[in-house]
Amino acid sequence: MATIRGHFHGPRSFFKEGTHNGQHLFLCLFTLGLWTPIWFLSAVFNAFQPFHCHGCGRRKWR
């Protein structure tokens, strides 16, 4: 293992010390919670929209 100035510091942590990991996780989950219903409603709305058939030109449902 690498030593720095003769001292063994152990394996590096994935997270830096002093960063706000809990706040960042909360903010990410909060924004995901806001966007999830919007994505779901837009998918449901788009699923029931009629479209024009390129072959016959009539309006059809998906």
PDB file of N, CA and C in Angstrom:
ATOM      1  N   MET A   1       0.844  -1.184   0.000  1.00  0.00           N
ATOM      2  CA  MET A   1       0.000   0.000   0.000  1.00  0.00           C
ATOM      3  C   MET A   1       0.890   1.248   0.000  1.00  0.00           C
ATOM      4  N   ALA A   2       0.347   2.282  -0.550  1.00  0.00           N
ATOM      5  CA  ALA A   2       1.111   3.521  -0.623  1.00  0.00           C
ATOM      6  C   ALA A   2       1.124   4.215   0.733  1.00  0.00           C
ATOM      7  N   THR A   3       2.241   4.808   1.009  1.00  0.00           N
ATOM      8  CA  THR A   3       2.343   5.582   2.245  1.00  0.00           C
ATOM      9  C   THR A   3       2.602   7.025   1.881  1.00  0.00           C
ATOM     10  N   ILE A   4       2.117   7.902   2.711  1.00  0.00           N
ATOM     11  CA  ILE A   4       2.332   9.328   2.522  1.00  0.00           C
ATOM     12  C   ILE A   4       3.160   9.810   3.708  1.00  0.00           C
ATOM     13  N   ARG A   5       4.377  10.269   3.435  1.00  0.00           N
ATOM     14  CA  ARG A   5       5.294  10.735   4.473  1.00  0.00           C
ATOM     15  C   ARG A   5       5.493   9.681   5.564  1.00  0.00           C
ATOM     16  N   GLY A   6       5.504   8.419   5.153  1.00  0.00           N
ATOM     17  CA  GLY A   6       5.787   7.365   6.100  1.00  0.00           C
ATOM     18  C   GLY A   6       4.600   6.901   6.920  1.00  0.00           C
ATOM     19  N   HIS A   7       3.421   7.431   6.694  1.00  0.00           N
ATOM     20  CA  HIS A   7       2.246   7.046   7.471  1.00  0.00           C
ATOM     21  C   HIS A   7       1.272   6.291   6.580  1.00  0.00           C
ATOM     22  N   PHE A   8       0.721   5.216   7.107  1.00  0.00           N
ATOM     23  CA  PHE A   8      -0.280   4.456   6.366  1.00  0.00           C
ATOM     24  C   PHE A   8      -1.655   5.041   6.664  1.00  0.00           C
ATOM     25  N   HIS A   9      -2.364   5.437   5.639  1.00  0.00           N
ATOM     26  CA  HIS A   9      -3.664   6.074   5.828  1.00  0.00           C
ATOM     27  C   HIS A   9      -4.828   5.152   5.531  1.00  0.00           C
ATOM     28  N   GLY A  10      -4.575   3.941   5.118  1.00  0.00           N
ATOM     29  CA  GLY A  10      -5.655   3.007   4.864  1.00  0.00           C
ATOM     30  C   GLY A  10      -6.302   3.256   3.515  1.00  0.00           C
ATOM     31  N   PRO A  11      -7.316   2.448   3.190  1.00  0.00           N
ATOM     32  CA  PRO A  11      -8.000   2.626   1.903  1.00  0.00           C
ATOM     33  C   PRO A  11      -8.764   3.942   1.868  1.00  0.00           C
ATOM     34  N   ARG A  12      -8.812   4.510   0.679  1.00  0.00           N
ATOM     35  CA  ARG A  12      -9.534   5.778   0.531  1.00  0.00           C
ATOM     36  C   ARG A  12     -11.025   5.538   0.592  1.00  0.00           C
ATOM     37  N   SER A  13     -11.723   6.445   1.217  1.00  0.00           N
ATOM     38  CA  SER A  13     -13.174   6.374   1.277  1.00  0.00           C
ATOM     39  C   SER A  13     -13.744   6.803  -0.068  1.00  0.00           C
ATOM     40  N   PHE A  14     -14.880   6.205  -0.442  1.00  0.00           N
ATOM     41  CA  PHE A  14     -15.525   6.596  -1.697  1.00  0.00           C
ATOM     42  C   PHE A  14     -15.998   8.041  -1.619  1.00  0.00           C
ATOM     43  N   PHE A  15     -16.506   8.444  -0.452  1.00  0.00           N
ATOM     44  CA  PHE A  15     -16.993   9.808  -0.260  1.00  0.00           C
ATOM     45  C   PHE A  15     -15.917  10.643   0.414  1.00  0.00           C
ATOM     46  N   LYS A  16     -15.804  11.869  -0.016  1.00  0.00           N
ATOM     47  CA  LYS A  16     -14.874  12.777   0.637  1.00  0.00           C
ATOM     48  C   LYS A  16     -15.446  13.183   1.992  1.00  0.00           C
ATOM     49  N   GLU A  17     -14.560  13.369   2.934  1.00  0.00           N
ATOM     50  CA  GLU A  17     -15.023  13.854   4.224  1.00  0.00           C
ATOM     51  C   GLU A  17     -15.389  15.324   4.091  1.00  0.00           C
ATOM     52  N   GLY A  18     -16.435  15.722   4.783  1.00  0.00           N
ATOM     53  CA  GLY A  18     -16.845  17.117   4.752  1.00  0.00           C
ATOM     54  C   GLY A  18     -17.865  17.439   3.680  1.00  0.00           C
ATOM     55  N   THR A  19     -18.178  16.497   2.818  1.00  0.00           N
ATOM     56  CA  THR A  19     -19.202  16.766   1.808  1.00  0.00           C
ATOM     57  C   THR A  19     -20.568  16.445   2.395  1.00  0.00           C
ATOM     58  N   HIS A  20     -21.582  17.028   1.839  1.00  0.00           N
ATOM     59  CA  HIS A  20     -22.943  16.877   2.353  1.00  0.00           C
ATOM     60  C   HIS A  20     -23.643  15.758   1.590  1.00  0.00           C
ATOM     61  N   ASN A  21     -23.242  14.528   1.849  1.00  0.00           N
ATOM     62  CA  ASN A  21     -23.797  13.400   1.110  1.00  0.00           C
ATOM     63  C   ASN A  21     -25.267  13.170   1.440  1.00  0.00           C
ATOM     64  N   GLY A  22     -25.639  13.336   2.702  1.00  0.00           N
ATOM     65  CA  GLY A  22     -27.036  13.160   3.091  1.00  0.00           C
ATOM     66  C   GLY A  22     -27.930  14.195   2.440  1.00  0.00           C
ATOM     67  N   GLN A  23     -27.472  15.435   2.416  1.00  0.00           N
ATOM     68  CA  GLN A  23     -28.257  16.498   1.782  1.00  0.00           C
ATOM     69  C   GLN A  23     -28.357  16.264   0.278  1.00  0.00           C
ATOM     70  N   HIS A  24     -27.279  15.818  -0.321  1.00  0.00           N
ATOM     71  CA  HIS A  24     -27.291  15.563  -1.757  1.00  0.00           C
ATOM     72  C   HIS A  24     -28.230  14.415  -2.090  1.00  0.00           C
ATOM     73  N   LEU A  25     -28.201  13.357  -1.286  1.00  0.00           N
ATOM     74  CA  LEU A  25     -29.102  12.232  -1.502  1.00  0.00           C
ATOM     75  C   LEU A  25     -30.553  12.668  -1.353  1.00  0.00           C
ATOM     76  N   PHE A  26     -30.841  13.463  -0.326  1.00  0.00           N
ATOM     77  CA  PHE A  26     -32.200  13.954  -0.118  1.00  0.00           C
ATOM     78  C   PHE A  26     -32.657  14.810  -1.290  1.00  0.00           C
ATOM     79  N   LEU A  27     -31.797  15.689  -1.764  1.00  0.00           N
ATOM     80  CA  LEU A  27     -32.158  16.561  -2.882  1.00  0.00           C
ATOM     81  C   LEU A  27     -32.409  15.755  -4.150  1.00  0.00           C
ATOM     82  N   CYS A  28     -31.584  14.741  -4.402  1.00  0.00           N
ATOM     83  CA  CYS A  28     -31.769  13.896  -5.588  1.00  0.00           C
ATOM     84  C   CYS A  28     -33.087  13.129  -5.516  1.00  0.00           C
ATOM     85  N   LEU A  29     -33.368  12.543  -4.358  1.00  0.00           N
ATOM     86  CA  LEU A  29     -34.610  11.784  -4.216  1.00  0.00           C
ATOM     87  C   LEU A  29     -35.825  12.698  -4.259  1.00  0.00           C
ATOM     88  N   PHE A  30     -35.696  13.905  -3.713  1.00  0.00           N
ATOM     89  CA  PHE A  30     -36.803  14.859  -3.736  1.00  0.00           C
ATOM     90  C   PHE A  30     -37.131  15.280  -5.164  1.00  0.00           C
ATOM     91  N   THR A  31     -36.109  15.612  -5.960  1.00  0.00           N
ATOM     92  CA  THR A  31     -36.373  16.017  -7.344  1.00  0.00           C
ATOM     93  C   THR A  31     -36.876  14.837  -8.177  1.00  0.00           C
ATOM     94  N   LEU A  32     -36.366  13.639  -7.900  1.00  0.00           N
ATOM     95  CA  LEU A  32     -36.882  12.455  -8.583  1.00  0.00           C
ATOM     96  C   LEU A  32     -38.354  12.250  -8.242  1.00  0.00           C
ATOM     97  N   GLY A  33     -38.718  12.478  -6.984  1.00  0.00           N
ATOM     98  CA  GLY A  33     -40.109  12.355  -6.568  1.00  0.00           C
ATOM     99  C   GLY A  33     -41.007  13.381  -7.232  1.00  0.00           C
ATOM    100  N   LEU A  34     -40.461  14.544  -7.558  1.00  0.00           N
ATOM    101  CA  LEU A  34     -41.256  15.559  -8.259  1.00  0.00           C
ATOM    102  C   LEU A  34     -41.446  15.196  -9.728  1.00  0.00           C
ATOM    103  N   TRP A  35     -40.417  14.657 -10.361  1.00  0.00           N
ATOM    104  CA  TRP A  35     -40.483  14.378 -11.789  1.00  0.00           C
ATOM    105  C   TRP A  35     -41.208  13.086 -12.116  1.00  0.00           C
ATOM    106  N   THR A  36     -41.201  12.119 -11.211  1.00  0.00           N
ATOM    107  CA  THR A  36     -41.815  10.820 -11.500  1.00  0.00           C
ATOM    108  C   THR A  36     -43.287  10.926 -11.866  1.00  0.00           C
ATOM    109  N   PRO A  37     -44.128  11.672 -11.120  1.00  0.00           N
ATOM    110  CA  PRO A  37     -45.539  11.777 -11.542  1.00  0.00           C
ATOM    111  C   PRO A  37     -45.707  12.477 -12.886  1.00  0.00           C
ATOM    112  N   ILE A  38     -44.838  13.432 -13.179  1.00  0.00           N
ATOM    113  CA  ILE A  38     -44.931  14.131 -14.466  1.00  0.00           C
ATOM    114  C   ILE A  38     -44.614  13.164 -15.600  1.00  0.00           C
ATOM    115  N   TRP A  39     -43.556  12.377 -15.448  1.00  0.00           N
ATOM    116  CA  TRP A  39     -43.211  11.381 -16.476  1.00  0.00           C
ATOM    117  C   TRP A  39     -44.325  10.358 -16.638  1.00  0.00           C
ATOM    118  N   PHE A  40     -44.889   9.920 -15.530  1.00  0.00           N
ATOM    119  CA  PHE A  40     -45.947   8.915 -15.583  1.00  0.00           C
ATOM    120  C   PHE A  40     -47.185   9.470 -16.288  1.00  0.00           C
ATOM    121  N   LEU A  41     -47.610  10.675 -15.911  1.00  0.00           N
ATOM    122  CA  LEU A  41     -48.798  11.262 -16.535  1.00  0.00           C
ATOM    123  C   LEU A  41     -48.571  11.541 -18.016  1.00  0.00           C
ATOM    124  N   SER A  42     -47.384  11.976 -18.384  1.00  0.00           N
ATOM    125  CA  SER A  42     -47.129  12.227 -19.806  1.00  0.00           C
ATOM    126  C   SER A  42     -47.116  10.921 -20.597  1.00  0.00           C
ATOM    127  N   ALA A  43     -46.610   9.843 -19.998  1.00  0.00           N
ATOM    128  CA  ALA A  43     -46.622   8.552 -20.688  1.00  0.00           C
ATOM    129  C   ALA A  43     -48.049   8.048 -20.867  1.00  0.00           C
ATOM    130  N   VAL A  44     -48.879   8.193 -19.838  1.00  0.00           N
ATOM    131  CA  VAL A  44     -50.279   7.768 -19.944  1.00  0.00           C
ATOM    132  C   VAL A  44     -51.006   8.626 -20.968  1.00  0.00           C
ATOM    133  N   PHE A  45     -50.765   9.927 -20.939  1.00  0.00           N
ATOM    134  CA  PHE A  45     -51.418  10.835 -21.879  1.00  0.00           C
ATOM    135  C   PHE A  45     -51.019  10.508 -23.313  1.00  0.00           C
ATOM    136  N   ASN A  46     -49.726  10.268 -23.539  1.00  0.00           N
ATOM    137  CA  ASN A  46     -49.257   9.964 -24.892  1.00  0.00           C
ATOM    138  C   ASN A  46     -49.722   8.600 -25.375  1.00  0.00           C
ATOM    139  N   ALA A  47     -49.957   7.679 -24.464  1.00  0.00           N
ATOM    140  CA  ALA A  47     -50.386   6.336 -24.864  1.00  0.00           C
ATOM    141  C   ALA A  47     -51.781   6.350 -25.472  1.00  0.00           C
ATOM    142  N   PHE A  48     -52.618   7.304 -25.092  1.00  0.00           N
ATOM    143  CA  PHE A  48     -53.995   7.342 -25.574  1.00  0.00           C
ATOM    144  C   PHE A  48     -54.223   8.398 -26.648  1.00  0.00           C
ATOM    145  N   GLN A  49     -53.160   8.937 -27.202  1.00  0.00           N
ATOM    146  CA  GLN A  49     -53.304   9.918 -28.268  1.00  0.00           C
ATOM    147  C   GLN A  49     -53.447   9.202 -29.607  1.00  0.00           C
ATOM    148  N   PRO A  50     -54.399   9.617 -30.429  1.00  0.00           N
ATOM    149  CA  PRO A  50     -54.513   9.016 -31.757  1.00  0.00           C
ATOM    150  C   PRO A  50     -53.368   9.491 -32.653  1.00  0.00           C
ATOM    151  N   PHE A  51     -53.053   8.699 -33.639  1.00  0.00           N
ATOM    152  CA  PHE A  51     -52.035   9.104 -34.594  1.00  0.00           C
ATOM    153  C   PHE A  51     -52.526   8.768 -35.992  1.00  0.00           C
ATOM    154  N   HIS A  52     -51.931   9.407 -36.975  1.00  0.00           N
ATOM    155  CA  HIS A  52     -52.312   9.173 -38.359  1.00  0.00           C
ATOM    156  C   HIS A  52     -51.512   8.011 -38.926  1.00  0.00           C
ATOM    157  N   CYS A  53     -52.220   7.090 -39.543  1.00  0.00           N
ATOM    158  CA  CYS A  53     -51.566   5.962 -40.195  1.00  0.00           C
ATOM    159  C   CYS A  53     -50.904   6.467 -41.473  1.00  0.00           C
ATOM    160  N   HIS A  54     -49.635   6.140 -41.656  1.00  0.00           N
ATOM    161  CA  HIS A  54     -48.931   6.596 -42.853  1.00  0.00           C
ATOM    162  C   HIS A  54     -49.378   5.829 -44.095  1.00  0.00           C
ATOM    163  N   GLY A  55     -49.922   4.630 -43.895  1.00  0.00           N
ATOM    164  CA  GLY A  55     -50.353   3.837 -45.042  1.00  0.00           C
ATOM    165  C   GLY A  55     -51.681   4.310 -45.607  1.00  0.00           C
ATOM    166  N   CYS A  56     -52.709   4.445 -44.739  1.00  0.00           N
ATOM    167  CA  CYS A  56     -54.045   4.778 -45.240  1.00  0.00           C
ATOM    168  C   CYS A  56     -54.468   6.202 -44.897  1.00  0.00           C
ATOM    169  N   GLY A  57     -53.761   6.880 -44.010  1.00  0.00           N
ATOM    170  CA  GLY A  57     -54.091   8.261 -43.686  1.00  0.00           C
ATOM    171  C   GLY A  57     -55.178   8.418 -42.641  1.00  0.00           C
ATOM    172  N   ARG A  58     -55.736   7.306 -42.144  1.00  0.00           N
ATOM    173  CA  ARG A  58     -56.788   7.406 -41.132  1.00  0.00           C
ATOM    174  C   ARG A  58     -56.185   7.606 -39.747  1.00  0.00           C
ATOM    175  N   ARG A  59     -57.012   8.163 -38.864  1.00  0.00           N
ATOM    176  CA  ARG A  59     -56.591   8.302 -37.471  1.00  0.00           C
ATOM    177  C   ARG A  59     -56.817   6.977 -36.764  1.00  0.00           C
ATOM    178  N   LYS A  60     -55.799   6.512 -36.065  1.00  0.00           N
ATOM    179  CA  LYS A  60     -55.890   5.246 -35.356  1.00  0.00           C
ATOM    180  C   LYS A  60     -55.415   5.443 -33.930  1.00  0.00           C
ATOM    181  N   TRP A  61     -55.771   4.477 -33.092  1.00  0.00           N
ATOM    182  CA  TRP A  61     -55.276   4.466 -31.720  1.00  0.00           C
ATOM    183  C   TRP A  61     -54.078   3.551 -31.658  1.00  0.00           C
ATOM    184  N   ARG A  62     -53.196   3.780 -30.748  1.00  0.00           N
ATOM    185  CA  ARG A  62     -51.986   2.954 -30.594  1.00  0.00           C
ATOM    186  C   ARG A  62     -52.343   1.576 -30.115  1.00  0.00           C
TER     187      ARG A  62
END
